[in-house]
PDB file of C-alpha atoms in Angstrom:
ATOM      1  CA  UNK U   1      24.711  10.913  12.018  1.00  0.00           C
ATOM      2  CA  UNK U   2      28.198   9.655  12.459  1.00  0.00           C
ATOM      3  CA  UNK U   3      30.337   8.622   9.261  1.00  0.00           C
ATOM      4  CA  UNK U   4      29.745   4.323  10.443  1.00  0.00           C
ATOM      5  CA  UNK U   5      25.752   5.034  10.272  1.00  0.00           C
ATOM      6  CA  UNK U   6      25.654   6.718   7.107  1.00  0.00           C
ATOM      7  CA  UNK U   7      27.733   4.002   5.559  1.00  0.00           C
ATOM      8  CA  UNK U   8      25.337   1.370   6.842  1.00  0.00           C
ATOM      9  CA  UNK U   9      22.551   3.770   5.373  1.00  0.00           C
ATOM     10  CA  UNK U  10      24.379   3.738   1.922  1.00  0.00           C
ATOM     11  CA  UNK U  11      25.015   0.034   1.757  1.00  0.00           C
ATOM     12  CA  UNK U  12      21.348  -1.012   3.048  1.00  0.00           C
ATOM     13  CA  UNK U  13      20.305   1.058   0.083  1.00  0.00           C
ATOM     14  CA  UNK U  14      22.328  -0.218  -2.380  1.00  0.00           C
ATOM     15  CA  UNK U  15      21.819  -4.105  -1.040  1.00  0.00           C
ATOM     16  CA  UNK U  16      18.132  -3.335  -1.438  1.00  0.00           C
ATOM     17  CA  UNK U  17      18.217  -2.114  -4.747  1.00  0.00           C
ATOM     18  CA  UNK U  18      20.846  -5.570  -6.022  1.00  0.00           C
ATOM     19  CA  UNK U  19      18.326  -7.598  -3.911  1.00  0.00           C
ATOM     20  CA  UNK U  20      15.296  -6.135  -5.735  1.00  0.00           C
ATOM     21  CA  UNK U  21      17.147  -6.977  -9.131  1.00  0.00           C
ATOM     22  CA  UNK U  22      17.916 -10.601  -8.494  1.00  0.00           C
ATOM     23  CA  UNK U  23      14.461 -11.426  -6.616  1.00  0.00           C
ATOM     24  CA  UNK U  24      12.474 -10.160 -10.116  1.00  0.00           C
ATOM     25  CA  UNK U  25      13.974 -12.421 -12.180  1.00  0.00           C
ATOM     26  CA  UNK U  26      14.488 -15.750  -9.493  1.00  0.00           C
ATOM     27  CA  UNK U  27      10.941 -15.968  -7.869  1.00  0.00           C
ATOM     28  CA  UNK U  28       7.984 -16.162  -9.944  1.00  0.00           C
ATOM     29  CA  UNK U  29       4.658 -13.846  -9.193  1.00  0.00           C
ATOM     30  CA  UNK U  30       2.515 -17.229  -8.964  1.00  0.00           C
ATOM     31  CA  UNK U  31       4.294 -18.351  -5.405  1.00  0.00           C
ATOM     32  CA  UNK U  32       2.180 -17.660  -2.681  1.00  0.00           C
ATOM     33  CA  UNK U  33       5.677 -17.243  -0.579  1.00  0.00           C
ATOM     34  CA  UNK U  34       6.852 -14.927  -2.627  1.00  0.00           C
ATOM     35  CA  UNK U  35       6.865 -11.945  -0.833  1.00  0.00           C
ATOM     36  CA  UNK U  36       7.875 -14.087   2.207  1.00  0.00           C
ATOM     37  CA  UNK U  37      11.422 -15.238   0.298  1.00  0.00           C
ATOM     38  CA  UNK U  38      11.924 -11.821  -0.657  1.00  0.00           C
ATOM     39  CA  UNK U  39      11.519  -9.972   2.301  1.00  0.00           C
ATOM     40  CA  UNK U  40      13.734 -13.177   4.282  1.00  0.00           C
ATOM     41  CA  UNK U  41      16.316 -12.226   1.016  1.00  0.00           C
ATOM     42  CA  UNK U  42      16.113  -8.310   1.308  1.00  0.00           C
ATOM     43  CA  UNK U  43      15.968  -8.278   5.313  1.00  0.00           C
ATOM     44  CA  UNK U  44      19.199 -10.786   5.148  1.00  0.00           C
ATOM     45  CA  UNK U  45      21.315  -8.587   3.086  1.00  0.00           C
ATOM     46  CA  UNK U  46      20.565  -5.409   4.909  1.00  0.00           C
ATOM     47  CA  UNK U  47      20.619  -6.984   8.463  1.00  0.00           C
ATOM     48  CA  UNK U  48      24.328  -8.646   7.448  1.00  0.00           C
ATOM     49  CA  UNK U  49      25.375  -5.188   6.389  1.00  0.00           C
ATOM     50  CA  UNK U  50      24.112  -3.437   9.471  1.00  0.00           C
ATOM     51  CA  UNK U  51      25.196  -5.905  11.630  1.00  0.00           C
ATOM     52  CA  UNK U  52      28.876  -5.804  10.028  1.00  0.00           C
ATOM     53  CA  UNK U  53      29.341  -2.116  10.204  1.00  0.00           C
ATOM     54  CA  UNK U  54      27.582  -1.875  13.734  1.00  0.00           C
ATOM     55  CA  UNK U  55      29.353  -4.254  15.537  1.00  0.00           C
ATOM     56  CA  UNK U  56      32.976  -4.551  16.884  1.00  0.00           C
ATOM     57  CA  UNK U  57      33.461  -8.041  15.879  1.00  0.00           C
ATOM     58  CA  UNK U  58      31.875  -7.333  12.165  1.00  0.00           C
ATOM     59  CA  UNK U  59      32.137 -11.068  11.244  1.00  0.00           C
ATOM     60  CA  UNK U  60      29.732 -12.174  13.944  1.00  0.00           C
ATOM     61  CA  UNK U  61      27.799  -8.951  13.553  1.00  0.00           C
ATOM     62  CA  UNK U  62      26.833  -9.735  10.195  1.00  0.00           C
ATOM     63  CA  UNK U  63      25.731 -13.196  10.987  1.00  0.00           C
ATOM     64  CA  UNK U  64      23.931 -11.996  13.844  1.00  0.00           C
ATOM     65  CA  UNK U  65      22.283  -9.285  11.688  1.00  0.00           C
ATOM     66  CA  UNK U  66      21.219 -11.691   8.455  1.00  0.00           C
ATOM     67  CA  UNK U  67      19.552 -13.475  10.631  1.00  0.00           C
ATOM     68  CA  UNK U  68      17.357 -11.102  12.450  1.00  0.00           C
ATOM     69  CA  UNK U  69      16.902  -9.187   9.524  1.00  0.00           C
ATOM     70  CA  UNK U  70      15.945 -12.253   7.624  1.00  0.00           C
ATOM     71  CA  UNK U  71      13.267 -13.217  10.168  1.00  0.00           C
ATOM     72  CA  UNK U  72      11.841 -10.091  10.217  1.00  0.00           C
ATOM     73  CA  UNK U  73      11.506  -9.378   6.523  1.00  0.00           C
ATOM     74  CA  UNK U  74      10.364 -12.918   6.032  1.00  0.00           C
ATOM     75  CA  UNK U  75       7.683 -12.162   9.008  1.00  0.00           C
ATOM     76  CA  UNK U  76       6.741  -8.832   6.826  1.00  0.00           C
ATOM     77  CA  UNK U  77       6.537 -10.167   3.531  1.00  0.00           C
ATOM     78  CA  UNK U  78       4.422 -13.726   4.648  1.00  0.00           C
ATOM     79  CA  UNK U  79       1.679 -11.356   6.298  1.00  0.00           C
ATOM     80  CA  UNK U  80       1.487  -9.941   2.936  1.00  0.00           C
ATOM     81  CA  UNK U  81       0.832 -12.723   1.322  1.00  0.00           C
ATOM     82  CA  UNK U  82      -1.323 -13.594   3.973  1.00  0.00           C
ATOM     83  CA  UNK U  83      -3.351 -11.041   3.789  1.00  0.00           C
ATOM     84  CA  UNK U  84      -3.536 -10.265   0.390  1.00  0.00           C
ATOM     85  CA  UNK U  85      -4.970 -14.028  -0.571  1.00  0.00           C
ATOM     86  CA  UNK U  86      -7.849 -13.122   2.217  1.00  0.00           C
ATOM     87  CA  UNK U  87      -8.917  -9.948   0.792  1.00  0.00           C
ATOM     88  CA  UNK U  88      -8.529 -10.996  -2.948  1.00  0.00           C
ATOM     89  CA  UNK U  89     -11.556 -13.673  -1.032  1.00  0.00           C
ATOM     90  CA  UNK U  90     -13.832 -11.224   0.260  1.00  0.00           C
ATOM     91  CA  UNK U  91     -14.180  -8.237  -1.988  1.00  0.00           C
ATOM     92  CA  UNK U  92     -15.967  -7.429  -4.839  1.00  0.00           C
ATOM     93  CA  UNK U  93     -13.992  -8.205  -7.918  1.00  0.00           C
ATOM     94  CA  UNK U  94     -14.325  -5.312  -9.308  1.00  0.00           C
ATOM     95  CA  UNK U  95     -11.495  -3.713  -6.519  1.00  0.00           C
ATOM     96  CA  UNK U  96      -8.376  -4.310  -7.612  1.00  0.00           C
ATOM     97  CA  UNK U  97      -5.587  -5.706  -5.111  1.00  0.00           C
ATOM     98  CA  UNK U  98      -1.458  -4.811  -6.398  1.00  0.00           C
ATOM     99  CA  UNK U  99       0.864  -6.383  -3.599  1.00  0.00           C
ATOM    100  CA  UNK U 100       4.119  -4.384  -4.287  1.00  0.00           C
ATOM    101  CA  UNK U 101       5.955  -6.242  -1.856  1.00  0.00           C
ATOM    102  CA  UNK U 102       6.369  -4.029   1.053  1.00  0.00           C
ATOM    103  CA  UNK U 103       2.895  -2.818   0.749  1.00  0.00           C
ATOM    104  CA  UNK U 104      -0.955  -3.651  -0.523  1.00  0.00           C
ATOM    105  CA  UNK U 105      -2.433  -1.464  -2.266  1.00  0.00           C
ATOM    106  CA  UNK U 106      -6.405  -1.510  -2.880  1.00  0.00           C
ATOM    107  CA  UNK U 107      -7.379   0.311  -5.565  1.00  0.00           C
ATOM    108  CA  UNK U 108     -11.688   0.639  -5.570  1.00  0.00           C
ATOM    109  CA  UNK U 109     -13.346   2.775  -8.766  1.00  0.00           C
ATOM    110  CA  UNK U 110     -15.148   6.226  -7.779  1.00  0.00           C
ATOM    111  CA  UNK U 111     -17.829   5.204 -10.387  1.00  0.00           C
ATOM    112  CA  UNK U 112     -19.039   2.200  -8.172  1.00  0.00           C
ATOM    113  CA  UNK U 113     -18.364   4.245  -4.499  1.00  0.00           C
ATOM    114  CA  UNK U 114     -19.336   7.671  -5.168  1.00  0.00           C
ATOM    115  CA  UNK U 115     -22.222   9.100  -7.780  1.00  0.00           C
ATOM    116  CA  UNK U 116     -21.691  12.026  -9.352  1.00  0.00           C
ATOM    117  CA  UNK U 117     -19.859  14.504  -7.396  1.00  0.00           C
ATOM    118  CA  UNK U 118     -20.944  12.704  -4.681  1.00  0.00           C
ATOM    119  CA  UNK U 119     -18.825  11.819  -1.101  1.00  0.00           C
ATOM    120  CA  UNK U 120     -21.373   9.550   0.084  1.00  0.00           C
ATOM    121  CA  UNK U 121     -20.342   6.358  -0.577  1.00  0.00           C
ATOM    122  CA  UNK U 122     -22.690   3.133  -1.873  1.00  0.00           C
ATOM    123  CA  UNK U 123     -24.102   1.070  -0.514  1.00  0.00           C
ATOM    124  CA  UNK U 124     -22.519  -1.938  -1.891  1.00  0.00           C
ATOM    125  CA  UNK U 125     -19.051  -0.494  -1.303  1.00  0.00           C
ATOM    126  CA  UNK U 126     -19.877  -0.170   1.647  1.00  0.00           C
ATOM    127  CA  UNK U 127     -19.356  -3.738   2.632  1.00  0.00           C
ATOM    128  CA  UNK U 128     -16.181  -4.216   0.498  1.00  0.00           C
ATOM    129  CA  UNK U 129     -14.464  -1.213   2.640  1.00  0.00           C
ATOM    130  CA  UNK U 130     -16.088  -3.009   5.787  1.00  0.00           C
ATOM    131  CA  UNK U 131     -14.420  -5.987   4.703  1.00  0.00           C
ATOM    132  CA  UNK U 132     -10.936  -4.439   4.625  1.00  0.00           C
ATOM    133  CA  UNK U 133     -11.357  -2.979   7.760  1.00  0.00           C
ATOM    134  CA  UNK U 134     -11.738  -6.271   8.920  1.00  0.00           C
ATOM    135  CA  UNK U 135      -8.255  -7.223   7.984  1.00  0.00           C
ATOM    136  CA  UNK U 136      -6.516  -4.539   9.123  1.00  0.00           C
ATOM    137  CA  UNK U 137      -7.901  -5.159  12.571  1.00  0.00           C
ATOM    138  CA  UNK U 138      -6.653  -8.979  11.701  1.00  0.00           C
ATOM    139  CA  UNK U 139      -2.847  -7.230  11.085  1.00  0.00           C
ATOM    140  CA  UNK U 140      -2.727  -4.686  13.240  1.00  0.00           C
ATOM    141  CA  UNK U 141       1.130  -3.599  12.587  1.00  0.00           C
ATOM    142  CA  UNK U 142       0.351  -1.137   9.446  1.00  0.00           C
ATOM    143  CA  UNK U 143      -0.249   2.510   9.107  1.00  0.00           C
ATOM    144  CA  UNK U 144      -2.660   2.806   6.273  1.00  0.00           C
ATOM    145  CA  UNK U 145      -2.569   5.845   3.970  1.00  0.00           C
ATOM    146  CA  UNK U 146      -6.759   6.475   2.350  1.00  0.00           C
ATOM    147  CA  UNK U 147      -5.784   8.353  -0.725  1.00  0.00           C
ATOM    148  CA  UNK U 148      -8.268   9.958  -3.221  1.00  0.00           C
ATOM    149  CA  UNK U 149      -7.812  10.890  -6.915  1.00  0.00           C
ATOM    150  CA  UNK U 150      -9.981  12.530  -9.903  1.00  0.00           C
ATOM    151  CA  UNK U 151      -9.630  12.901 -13.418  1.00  0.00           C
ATOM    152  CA  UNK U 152      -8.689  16.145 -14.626  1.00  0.00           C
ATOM    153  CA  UNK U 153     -12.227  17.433 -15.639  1.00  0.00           C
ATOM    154  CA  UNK U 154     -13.050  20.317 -14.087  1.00  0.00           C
ATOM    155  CA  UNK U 155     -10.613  22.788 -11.855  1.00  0.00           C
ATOM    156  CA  UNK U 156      -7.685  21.457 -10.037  1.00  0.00           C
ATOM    157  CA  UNK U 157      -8.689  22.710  -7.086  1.00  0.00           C
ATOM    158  CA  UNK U 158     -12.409  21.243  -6.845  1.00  0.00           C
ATOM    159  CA  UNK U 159     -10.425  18.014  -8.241  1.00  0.00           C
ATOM    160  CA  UNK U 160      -8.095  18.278  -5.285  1.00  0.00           C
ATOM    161  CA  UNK U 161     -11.230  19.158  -2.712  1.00  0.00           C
ATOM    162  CA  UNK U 162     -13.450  16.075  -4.321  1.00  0.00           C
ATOM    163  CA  UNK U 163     -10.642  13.689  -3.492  1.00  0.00           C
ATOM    164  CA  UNK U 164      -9.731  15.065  -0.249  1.00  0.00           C
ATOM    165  CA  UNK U 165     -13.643  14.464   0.455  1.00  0.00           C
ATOM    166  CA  UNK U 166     -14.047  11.231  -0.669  1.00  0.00           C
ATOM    167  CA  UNK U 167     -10.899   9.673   0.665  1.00  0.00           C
ATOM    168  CA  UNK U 168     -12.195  11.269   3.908  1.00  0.00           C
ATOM    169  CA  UNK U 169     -15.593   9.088   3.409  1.00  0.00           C
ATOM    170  CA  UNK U 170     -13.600   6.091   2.680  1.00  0.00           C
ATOM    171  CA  UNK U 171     -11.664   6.507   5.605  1.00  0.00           C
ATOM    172  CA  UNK U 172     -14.434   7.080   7.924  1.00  0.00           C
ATOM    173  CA  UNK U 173     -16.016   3.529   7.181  1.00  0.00           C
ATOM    174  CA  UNK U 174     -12.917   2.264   7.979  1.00  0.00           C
ATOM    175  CA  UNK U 175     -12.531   4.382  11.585  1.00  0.00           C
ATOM    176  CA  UNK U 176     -15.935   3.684  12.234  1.00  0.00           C
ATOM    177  CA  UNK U 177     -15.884  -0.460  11.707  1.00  0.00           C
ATOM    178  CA  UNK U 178     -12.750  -0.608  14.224  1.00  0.00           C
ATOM    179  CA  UNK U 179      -9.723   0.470  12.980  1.00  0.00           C
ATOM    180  CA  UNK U 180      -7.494   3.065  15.172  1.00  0.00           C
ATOM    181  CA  UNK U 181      -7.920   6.383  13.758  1.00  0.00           C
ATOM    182  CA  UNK U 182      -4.135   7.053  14.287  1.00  0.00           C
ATOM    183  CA  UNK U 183      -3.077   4.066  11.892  1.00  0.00           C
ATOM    184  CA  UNK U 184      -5.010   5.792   9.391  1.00  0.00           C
ATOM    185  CA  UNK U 185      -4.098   9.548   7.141  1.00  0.00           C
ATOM    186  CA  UNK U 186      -6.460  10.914   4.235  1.00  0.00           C
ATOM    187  CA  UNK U 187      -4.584  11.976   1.642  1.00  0.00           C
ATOM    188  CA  UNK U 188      -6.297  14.349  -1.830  1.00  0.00           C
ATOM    189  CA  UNK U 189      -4.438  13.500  -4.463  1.00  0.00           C
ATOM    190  CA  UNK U 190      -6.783  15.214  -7.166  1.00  0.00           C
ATOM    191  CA  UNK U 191      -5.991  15.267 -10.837  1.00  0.00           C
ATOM    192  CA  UNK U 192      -2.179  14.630 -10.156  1.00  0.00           C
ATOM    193  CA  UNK U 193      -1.340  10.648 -10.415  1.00  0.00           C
ATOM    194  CA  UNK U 194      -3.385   9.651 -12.914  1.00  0.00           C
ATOM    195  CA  UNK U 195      -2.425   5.588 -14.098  1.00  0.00           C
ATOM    196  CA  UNK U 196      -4.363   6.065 -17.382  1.00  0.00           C
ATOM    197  CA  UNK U 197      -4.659   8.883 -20.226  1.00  0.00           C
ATOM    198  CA  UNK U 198      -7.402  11.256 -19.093  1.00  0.00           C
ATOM    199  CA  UNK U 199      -7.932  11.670 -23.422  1.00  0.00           C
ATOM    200  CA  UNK U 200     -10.611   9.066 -23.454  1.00  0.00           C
ATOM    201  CA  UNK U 201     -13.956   8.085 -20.846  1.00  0.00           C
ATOM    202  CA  UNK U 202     -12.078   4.841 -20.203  1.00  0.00           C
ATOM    203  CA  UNK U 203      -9.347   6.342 -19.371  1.00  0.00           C
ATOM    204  CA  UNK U 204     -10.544   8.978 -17.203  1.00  0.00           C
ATOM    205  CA  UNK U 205     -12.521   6.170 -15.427  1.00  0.00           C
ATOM    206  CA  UNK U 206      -9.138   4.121 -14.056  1.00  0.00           C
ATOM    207  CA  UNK U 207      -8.059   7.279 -12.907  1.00  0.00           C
ATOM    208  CA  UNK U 208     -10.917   8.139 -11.091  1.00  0.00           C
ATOM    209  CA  UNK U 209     -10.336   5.878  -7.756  1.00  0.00           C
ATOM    210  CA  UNK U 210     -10.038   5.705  -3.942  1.00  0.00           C
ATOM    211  CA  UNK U 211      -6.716   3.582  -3.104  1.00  0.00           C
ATOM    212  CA  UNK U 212      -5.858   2.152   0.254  1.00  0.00           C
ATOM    213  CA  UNK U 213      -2.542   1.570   0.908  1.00  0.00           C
ATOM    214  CA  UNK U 214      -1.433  -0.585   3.617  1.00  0.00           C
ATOM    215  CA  UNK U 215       1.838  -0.290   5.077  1.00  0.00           C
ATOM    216  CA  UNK U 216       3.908  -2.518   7.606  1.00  0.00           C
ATOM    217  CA  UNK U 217       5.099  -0.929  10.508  1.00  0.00           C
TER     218      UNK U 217
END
């Protein structure tokens, strides 16, 4: 990588990371646009930086940059949106939906998909992951990562094996109602990213779960 790429590297970084700052406090989570005026924000910054250090006449690269960079984070962050609102429509309330800005993440309980040490997944479920594979045939430009994880009862490794299974199972719905087995990779997380203490049942409940992650290409 020569010395001109690396700096662009360093300074998209760092322009993300000031961009990121300023957008949490300016732009309030109840705008439907939100992601859309970030990404058009973020995509600026780092297109005018690339732009500048790429180009022989950096002035005019920069513009030039911003702008394409702003169109396509804007494009990014309004399918987002987009497709967040229609999912948060047709599934179960009981899955949870976190849109992190460059990605969705959908976040369904292994008490209501699996029974006990189970990988076959409910019935009821079964509609809900249905549903999302819906959408991602709706946005086709995303890779989608089907990632299980356990609580830590039991052995790590069966832990590991359980949610290696299950986020297999999850995944397979999805295959199966459409979407392009290459968009998709199962992931076992086990016991190892809990989001709650595994002291209590409730706790050990949250961190039971099957997330699907849905990432813009």
């Amino acid at each position: 990588m020569t010395i001109a790429r690396k700096s662009v590297a360093f300074l998209a970084a760092s322009a993300l990371l000031l961009t990121t700052a300023c957008t949490d406090g300016a732009m309030s989570d109840s705008d439907p646009n939100k992601n859309a005026k970030e990404g058009a924000l973020v995509g600026g910054i780092i297109g005018a930086v690339g732009g500048a250090m790429l180009s022989g006449n950096k002035k005019k690269g920069a513009i030039v940059g911003a702008a394409l960079g702003a169109g396509v984070g804007a494009a990014i962050g309004n399918n987002l949106d987009k497709q967040e609102a229609e999912l948060r429509q047709s599934l179960d309330g009981r899955v949870r939906i976190i849109n992190e800005g460059d990605r969705l993440v959908v976040i369904m309980p292994q008490d209501i998909l699996f029974g006990t040490d189970s990988t076959y997944v409910q019935g009821g479920l079964r509609d809900d992951i249905q549903a999302v594979a819906t959408s991602l045939n709706r946005y086709p430009e995303s890779t989608v990562q089907v990632i299980g994880h356990t609580d830590n009862t039991g052995s790590a490794q069966y832990n590991l094996d359980l949610s290696q299974r299950r986020a297999a199972a999850v995944a397979n719905i999805l295959i199966g109602s459409g979407v392009y087995s290459g968009r998709v990779q199962i992931i076992g997380r086990g016991e190892d990213a809990p989001i709650a203490t595994n002291l209590t049942p409730e706790g050990r409940a949250q961190n039971r779960r099957v997330e699907i992650v849905i990432l813009p290409n």
